[in-house]
Tab-separated table of C-alpha atoms in Angstrom:
chain	number	residue	atom	x	y	z
A	129	MET	CA	-37.377	-4.904	18.339
A	130	LEU	CA	-35.099	-6.031	21.149
A	131	TRP	CA	-33.734	-8.907	19.098
A	132	LEU	CA	-33.025	-6.508	16.227
A	133	LEU	CA	-31.107	-4.200	18.564
A	134	LEU	CA	-29.103	-7.121	19.938
A	135	LEU	CA	-28.330	-8.259	16.394
A	136	GLN	CA	-27.015	-4.788	15.528
A	137	VAL	CA	-24.802	-4.740	18.622
A	138	TRP	CA	-23.481	-8.212	17.820
A	139	ALA	CA	-22.702	-7.180	14.248
A	140	SER	CA	-20.878	-4.089	15.512
A	141	CYS	CA	-18.758	-6.230	17.807
A	142	LEU	CA	-17.833	-8.467	14.897
A	143	TRP	CA	-16.796	-5.405	12.890
A	144	LEU	CA	-14.641	-4.099	15.727
A	145	GLY	CA	-13.106	-7.547	16.111
A	146	GLN	CA	-11.791	-7.281	12.581
A	147	GLY	CA	-9.256	-4.738	13.907
A	148	GLU	CA	-7.134	-3.187	11.190
A	149	VAL	CA	-7.712	-5.789	8.509
A	150	VAL	CA	-11.126	-4.446	7.533
A	151	LYS	CA	-13.923	-5.251	5.089
A	152	SER	CA	-13.388	-2.164	2.934
A	153	PHE	CA	-11.991	1.358	3.031
A	154	ALA	CA	-15.453	2.896	2.614
A	155	ASN	CA	-15.729	3.939	6.262
A	156	THR	CA	-12.352	2.929	7.656
A	157	CYS	CA	-8.959	4.465	6.850
A	158	ASN	CA	-10.566	6.579	4.145
A	159	GLN	CA	-8.681	9.665	5.391
A	160	PHE	CA	-5.808	8.585	3.143
A	161	PHE	CA	-7.883	9.079	-0.025
A	162	TYR	CA	-8.812	12.363	-1.700
A	163	GLN	CA	-12.359	13.309	-0.634
A	164	ASN	CA	-12.366	10.064	1.394
A	165	MET	CA	-12.968	8.063	-1.797
A	166	PRO	CA	-10.857	4.904	-2.373
A	167	PRO	CA	-10.327	3.429	-5.875
A	168	GLY	CA	-13.125	1.441	-7.478
A	169	LYS	CA	-13.273	-2.318	-7.949
A	170	GLY	CA	-11.163	-2.376	-11.122
A	171	LEU	CA	-8.015	-3.177	-9.126
A	172	GLU	CA	-9.374	-5.782	-6.698
A	173	PRO	CA	-7.697	-9.228	-6.825
A	174	GLN	CA	-9.477	-12.535	-6.265
A	175	ASN	CA	-8.307	-12.821	-2.658
A	176	PRO	CA	-8.043	-9.270	-1.283
A	177	ALA	CA	-7.367	-7.853	2.172
A	178	TRP	CA	-7.968	-4.233	3.131
A	179	ILE	CA	-5.328	-3.160	5.648
A	180	CYS	CA	-5.171	-0.003	7.754
A	181	GLN	CA	-1.406	-0.020	8.217
A	182	THR	CA	-1.065	0.667	11.940
A	183	PHE	CA	2.093	1.295	13.946
A	184	LYS	CA	2.161	2.205	17.641
A	185	ASN	CA	-1.631	2.281	17.635
A	186	LYS	CA	-1.807	4.887	14.853
A	187	PRO	CA	-2.836	4.273	11.218
A	188	PHE	CA	-0.341	5.722	8.730
A	189	TYR	CA	-1.679	4.543	5.356
A	190	ALA	CA	-4.034	2.095	3.662
A	191	THR	CA	-3.066	-0.968	1.628
A	192	LEU	CA	-5.125	-3.208	-0.613
A	193	TYR	CA	-3.290	-6.532	-0.395
A	194	ASP	CA	-3.347	-9.578	-2.669
A	195	LYS	CA	-3.137	-12.576	-0.346
A	196	LYS	CA	-2.711	-15.018	-3.232
A	197	GLY	CA	0.190	-13.198	-4.905
A	198	ARG	CA	1.494	-11.990	-1.515
A	199	ILE	CA	2.053	-8.452	-2.774
A	200	PRO	CA	0.203	-5.165	-2.243
A	201	VAL	CA	-2.096	-4.026	-5.047
A	202	TYR	CA	-1.641	-0.447	-3.868
A	203	SER	CA	-0.730	1.661	-0.857
A	204	ALA	CA	-2.501	4.997	-0.325
A	205	TYR	CA	-1.039	7.731	1.861
A	206	ILE	CA	-0.749	11.465	2.443
A	207	TYR	CA	2.515	12.665	0.950
A	208	GLU	CA	4.829	14.587	3.322
A	209	PHE	CA	8.304	14.585	1.845
A	210	VAL	CA	11.346	14.897	4.129
A	211	ARG	CA	14.980	14.599	3.112
A	212	SER	CA	16.512	12.421	5.805
A	213	LYS	CA	18.592	9.304	6.208
A	214	ARG	CA	16.485	6.304	7.070
A	215	ALA	CA	17.571	4.115	9.948
A	216	PRO	CA	18.269	0.405	9.379
A	217	PRO	CA	14.782	-1.121	9.428
A	218	LEU	CA	13.199	-3.923	11.364
A	219	TRP	CA	10.940	-5.559	8.789
A	220	MET	CA	7.409	-6.233	9.993
A	221	VAL	CA	4.333	-8.191	8.889
A	222	GLU	CA	0.575	-7.845	9.360
A	223	PRO	CA	-0.683	-9.941	12.335
A	224	GLN	CA	-4.357	-9.812	11.384
A	225	LEU	CA	-3.684	-11.468	8.044
A	226	ILE	CA	-2.921	-14.513	10.215
A	227	ARG	CA	-6.011	-14.258	12.415
A	228	ASP	CA	-8.189	-11.342	13.444
A	229	ASN	CA	-7.675	-11.669	17.207
A	230	LEU	CA	-3.989	-10.777	16.925
A	231	PRO	CA	-2.811	-7.163	17.467
A	232	LYS	CA	-3.779	-4.493	14.959
A	233	ASP	CA	-0.247	-3.055	15.052
A	234	MET	CA	2.265	-4.404	12.558
A	235	GLU	CA	4.823	-6.615	14.314
A	236	THR	CA	8.098	-8.360	13.588
A	237	GLU	CA	7.959	-12.070	12.868
A	238	LYS	CA	10.112	-12.651	15.959
A	239	THR	CA	7.563	-10.901	18.193
A	240	LEU	CA	4.717	-12.942	16.754
A	241	ARG	CA	6.619	-16.186	17.308
A	242	GLU	CA	7.857	-15.428	20.815
A	243	LYS	CA	5.070	-13.322	22.326
A	244	TYR	CA	2.020	-14.728	20.577
A	245	SER	CA	3.208	-18.289	19.801
A	246	VAL	CA	2.482	-17.964	16.088
A	247	SER	CA	4.358	-20.389	13.850
A	248	GLU	CA	6.361	-19.264	10.826
A	249	LYS	CA	4.089	-21.439	8.691
A	250	ASP	CA	1.005	-19.575	9.880
A	251	ILE	CA	2.649	-16.180	9.332
A	252	SER	CA	3.587	-17.065	5.753
A	253	LYS	CA	0.230	-18.473	4.608
A	254	SER	CA	-1.313	-15.200	3.432
A	255	GLN	CA	1.628	-12.809	3.212
A	256	ALA	CA	5.271	-12.516	2.305
A	257	VAL	CA	7.873	-13.032	5.035
A	258	TYR	CA	11.458	-11.875	5.426
A	259	GLN	CA	12.801	-15.189	4.128
A	260	ASP	CA	11.022	-14.662	0.789
A	261	TYR	CA	13.184	-11.647	-0.027
A	262	LEU	CA	16.564	-13.189	0.718
A	263	LYS	CA	18.962	-14.130	-2.093
A	264	LEU	CA	17.237	-11.972	-4.709
A	265	LYS	CA	19.041	-11.456	-8.009
A	266	GLY	CA	18.317	-8.238	-9.885
A	267	LEU	CA	15.391	-7.472	-7.587
A	268	ASP	CA	14.952	-5.347	-4.442
A	269	ARG	CA	12.353	-5.035	-1.721
A	270	GLY	CA	10.693	-2.085	-3.422
A	271	HIS	CA	8.510	0.142	-1.245
A	272	LEU	CA	5.235	1.262	-2.764
A	273	ASN	CA	4.793	3.830	-0.001
A	274	PRO	CA	8.375	5.109	0.499
A	275	ALA	CA	9.836	6.055	3.858
A	276	ALA	CA	10.974	9.444	2.525
A	277	HIS	CA	7.364	10.477	1.940
A	278	HIS	CA	6.671	10.690	5.691
A	279	LYS	CA	7.748	13.523	7.959
A	280	THR	CA	7.886	11.593	11.247
A	281	GLN	CA	10.150	8.737	12.261
A	282	ASP	CA	7.142	6.601	13.208
A	283	GLY	CA	5.661	7.243	9.771
A	284	ARG	CA	8.901	6.213	8.078
A	285	ASN	CA	9.193	3.098	10.263
A	286	ALA	CA	5.614	2.124	9.386
A	287	THR	CA	6.582	1.728	5.729
A	288	PHE	CA	8.888	-1.172	6.618
A	289	THR	CA	6.246	-3.855	6.498
A	290	LEU	CA	6.329	-6.625	3.924
A	291	THR	CA	2.719	-5.821	3.027
A	292	ASN	CA	4.071	-2.556	1.542
A	293	VAL	CA	6.806	-3.976	-0.709
A	294	VAL	CA	7.094	-5.878	-3.984
A	295	PRO	CA	9.999	-7.532	-5.817
A	296	GLN	CA	11.148	-4.501	-7.829
A	297	ASN	CA	13.799	-4.357	-10.530
A	298	THR	CA	16.986	-3.164	-8.821
A	299	ALA	CA	18.013	-0.746	-11.573
A	300	LEU	CA	14.545	0.807	-11.605
A	301	ASN	CA	14.282	1.015	-7.809
A	302	LYS	CA	17.639	2.744	-7.465
A	303	GLY	CA	17.306	4.702	-10.721
A	304	LYS	CA	14.327	6.326	-12.419
A	305	TRP	CA	11.789	5.308	-9.776
A	306	ASN	CA	13.960	6.855	-7.073
A	307	VAL	CA	14.160	10.047	-9.163
A	308	TYR	CA	10.352	10.096	-9.333
A	309	GLU	CA	10.032	9.680	-5.547
A	310	GLN	CA	12.778	12.128	-4.596
A	311	LYS	CA	12.528	14.823	-7.304
A	312	THR	CA	9.432	14.536	-9.501
A	313	MET	CA	6.943	14.249	-6.640
A	314	PRO	CA	8.323	17.282	-4.740
A	315	LYS	CA	8.310	19.341	-7.931
A	316	LYS	CA	4.783	18.412	-8.995
A	317	SER	CA	3.306	18.866	-5.515
A	318	LYS	CA	5.065	22.131	-4.605
A	319	ASP	CA	1.818	24.174	-4.815
A	320	CYS	CA	-0.355	21.545	-3.093
A	321	LYS	CA	-2.053	21.973	0.271
A	322	THR	CA	-2.374	18.219	0.887
A	323	THR	CA	-1.198	15.625	-1.628
A	324	TYR	CA	-2.936	12.251	-1.728
A	325	ALA	CA	-0.832	9.498	-3.295
A	326	ILE	CA	-1.721	5.978	-4.433
A	327	VAL	CA	1.150	3.746	-5.575
A	328	GLY	CA	0.623	0.236	-6.881
A	329	ALA	CA	1.872	-2.835	-8.714
A	330	VAL	CA	0.411	-4.846	-11.580
A	331	PRO	CA	0.750	-8.624	-11.015
A	332	GLY	CA	3.176	-10.303	-13.417
A	333	LYS	CA	3.709	-13.851	-14.647
A	334	SER	CA	6.818	-14.734	-12.636
A	335	TYR	CA	7.446	-15.413	-8.954
A	336	ILE	CA	10.202	-15.591	-6.372
A	337	THR	CA	10.656	-18.167	-3.604
A	338	ASN	CA	9.244	-21.193	-5.414
A	339	GLY	CA	6.074	-19.462	-6.548
A	340	ARG	CA	5.238	-17.759	-3.273
A	341	VAL	CA	5.598	-14.049	-4.117
A	342	ASN	CA	4.528	-12.501	-7.412
A	343	VAL	CA	6.929	-10.283	-9.364
A	344	PRO	CA	4.919	-7.333	-10.752
A	345	SER	CA	4.995	-6.568	-14.464
A	346	HIS	CA	4.602	-2.829	-13.801
A	347	ILE	CA	4.958	-0.352	-10.935
A	348	TRP	CA	2.702	2.716	-11.023
A	349	ALA	CA	2.030	5.877	-9.029
A	350	SER	CA	-0.676	8.531	-8.924
A	351	ALA	CA	-1.490	11.681	-6.974
A	352	CYS	CA	-4.215	14.283	-6.587
A	353	CYS	CA	-4.281	17.509	-4.608
A	354	LYS	CA	-5.992	20.839	-4.111
A	355	THR	CA	-3.531	23.669	-4.674
A	356	LYS	CA	-3.055	26.841	-2.660
A	357	LYS	CA	-5.095	28.594	-5.388
A	358	ASN	CA	-7.946	26.104	-4.795
A	359	THR	CA	-7.517	24.398	-8.153
A	360	VAL	CA	-7.243	20.583	-8.299
A	361	ILE	CA	-4.358	18.876	-10.060
A	362	ALA	CA	-3.502	15.214	-10.637
A	363	TRP	CA	-0.916	13.077	-12.403
A	364	GLY	CA	0.362	9.548	-12.824
A	365	ALA	CA	3.480	7.533	-13.588
A	366	ILE	CA	4.157	3.967	-14.701
A	367	ALA	CA	7.199	1.792	-15.331
A	368	GLU	CA	7.758	-1.714	-16.629
A	369	ASN	CA	9.380	-3.734	-13.872
A	370	ASN	CA	12.233	-5.045	-16.010
A	371	GLN	CA	14.035	-1.884	-17.090
A	372	ASN	CA	15.111	1.514	-15.801
A	373	LYS	CA	12.497	3.664	-17.550
A	374	ILE	CA	9.472	5.591	-16.263
A	375	GLN	CA	6.644	7.421	-17.995
A	376	VAL	CA	4.935	10.392	-16.312
A	377	LEU	CA	1.425	10.833	-17.719
A	378	THR	CA	-2.032	12.205	-17.009
A	379	LEU	CA	-4.268	10.534	-14.451
A	380	GLY	CA	-6.740	9.582	-17.174
A	381	ALA	CA	-4.051	7.961	-19.324
A	382	LEU	CA	-2.788	5.989	-16.319
A	383	GLU	CA	-6.271	4.733	-15.461
A	384	GLU	CA	-6.810	3.594	-19.059
A	385	LYS	CA	-3.451	1.824	-19.067
A	386	LEU	CA	-4.205	0.078	-15.759
A	387	ALA	CA	-7.602	-1.087	-17.045
A	388	GLU	CA	-5.783	-2.749	-19.955
A	389	LEU	CA	-3.175	-4.342	-17.691
A	390	TYR	CA	-5.395	-5.576	-14.843
A	391	LYS	CA	-8.248	-6.675	-17.120
A	392	ARG	CA	-10.743	-6.304	-14.254
A	393	GLY	CA	-12.917	-3.537	-15.708
A	394	GLN	CA	-12.767	0.240	-15.542
A	395	VAL	CA	-10.170	1.735	-13.203
A	396	SER	CA	-10.924	4.869	-11.186
A	397	LEU	CA	-8.175	5.854	-8.754
A	398	PHE	CA	-9.534	9.124	-7.388
A	399	HIS	CA	-12.661	11.190	-6.837
A	400	LYS	CA	-14.202	12.704	-10.002
A	401	ASP	CA	-12.878	16.165	-9.017
A	402	CYS	CA	-9.326	15.054	-9.837
A	403	PRO	CA	-8.680	16.030	-13.476
A	404	ARG	CA	-8.057	13.182	-15.898
A	405	LYS	CA	-6.451	15.313	-18.648
């Protein structure tokens, strides 16, 4: 029995050593999902990473990341909208995508190079870097989890990591998608107690930076909440990433559309309590 106990302790130490790049969201960072239930396997890429996005030793949201395409599959967070001007950002990356003994907090590339002696080559192996998003034409660094959906400055700063952005059509990012983030979400969630949001990107067929970073074919968003009257409401939205148009639809219709686009099986974004119609 002693050897079994020692084996359990050893396994626990290995789990803790994984820091904030974890094996799943089943028991870690699940506070960002309605009823603590993350999406099913229908969205998982071939080379995934589950990231508890941590800033100043505090997790702010959860991201399923595609290390091959170097874009997030989705970011899940608790929506807390604040109208404020965002400060010029310092873009960060995820240290534990490089190796698991690096800090769990997101860091700038400069800090990783100078403080932890990590090369730019090592940083860029499994994730996008600042250089990838320079000299874009018709594309922006599009946040999945937007800064404006966080009430604290630390929360807003935590969205400025390259594991939370995708190459997004400039017209869409500044146009209809911005309207969804700034006006549609506040309107739809006005009667919610706590709104759980999951925003994602469907991998496309084109890339930036000589094939390093995938350009999504679609950007999508979803939300579920319990209202002040104790009813549960949910909705979704999707946009093709090559034009300034967005479709707001039911959660069920979005899940069906995503199953067609990802081609990885059935898609379930939220707990069964969230209405699909």
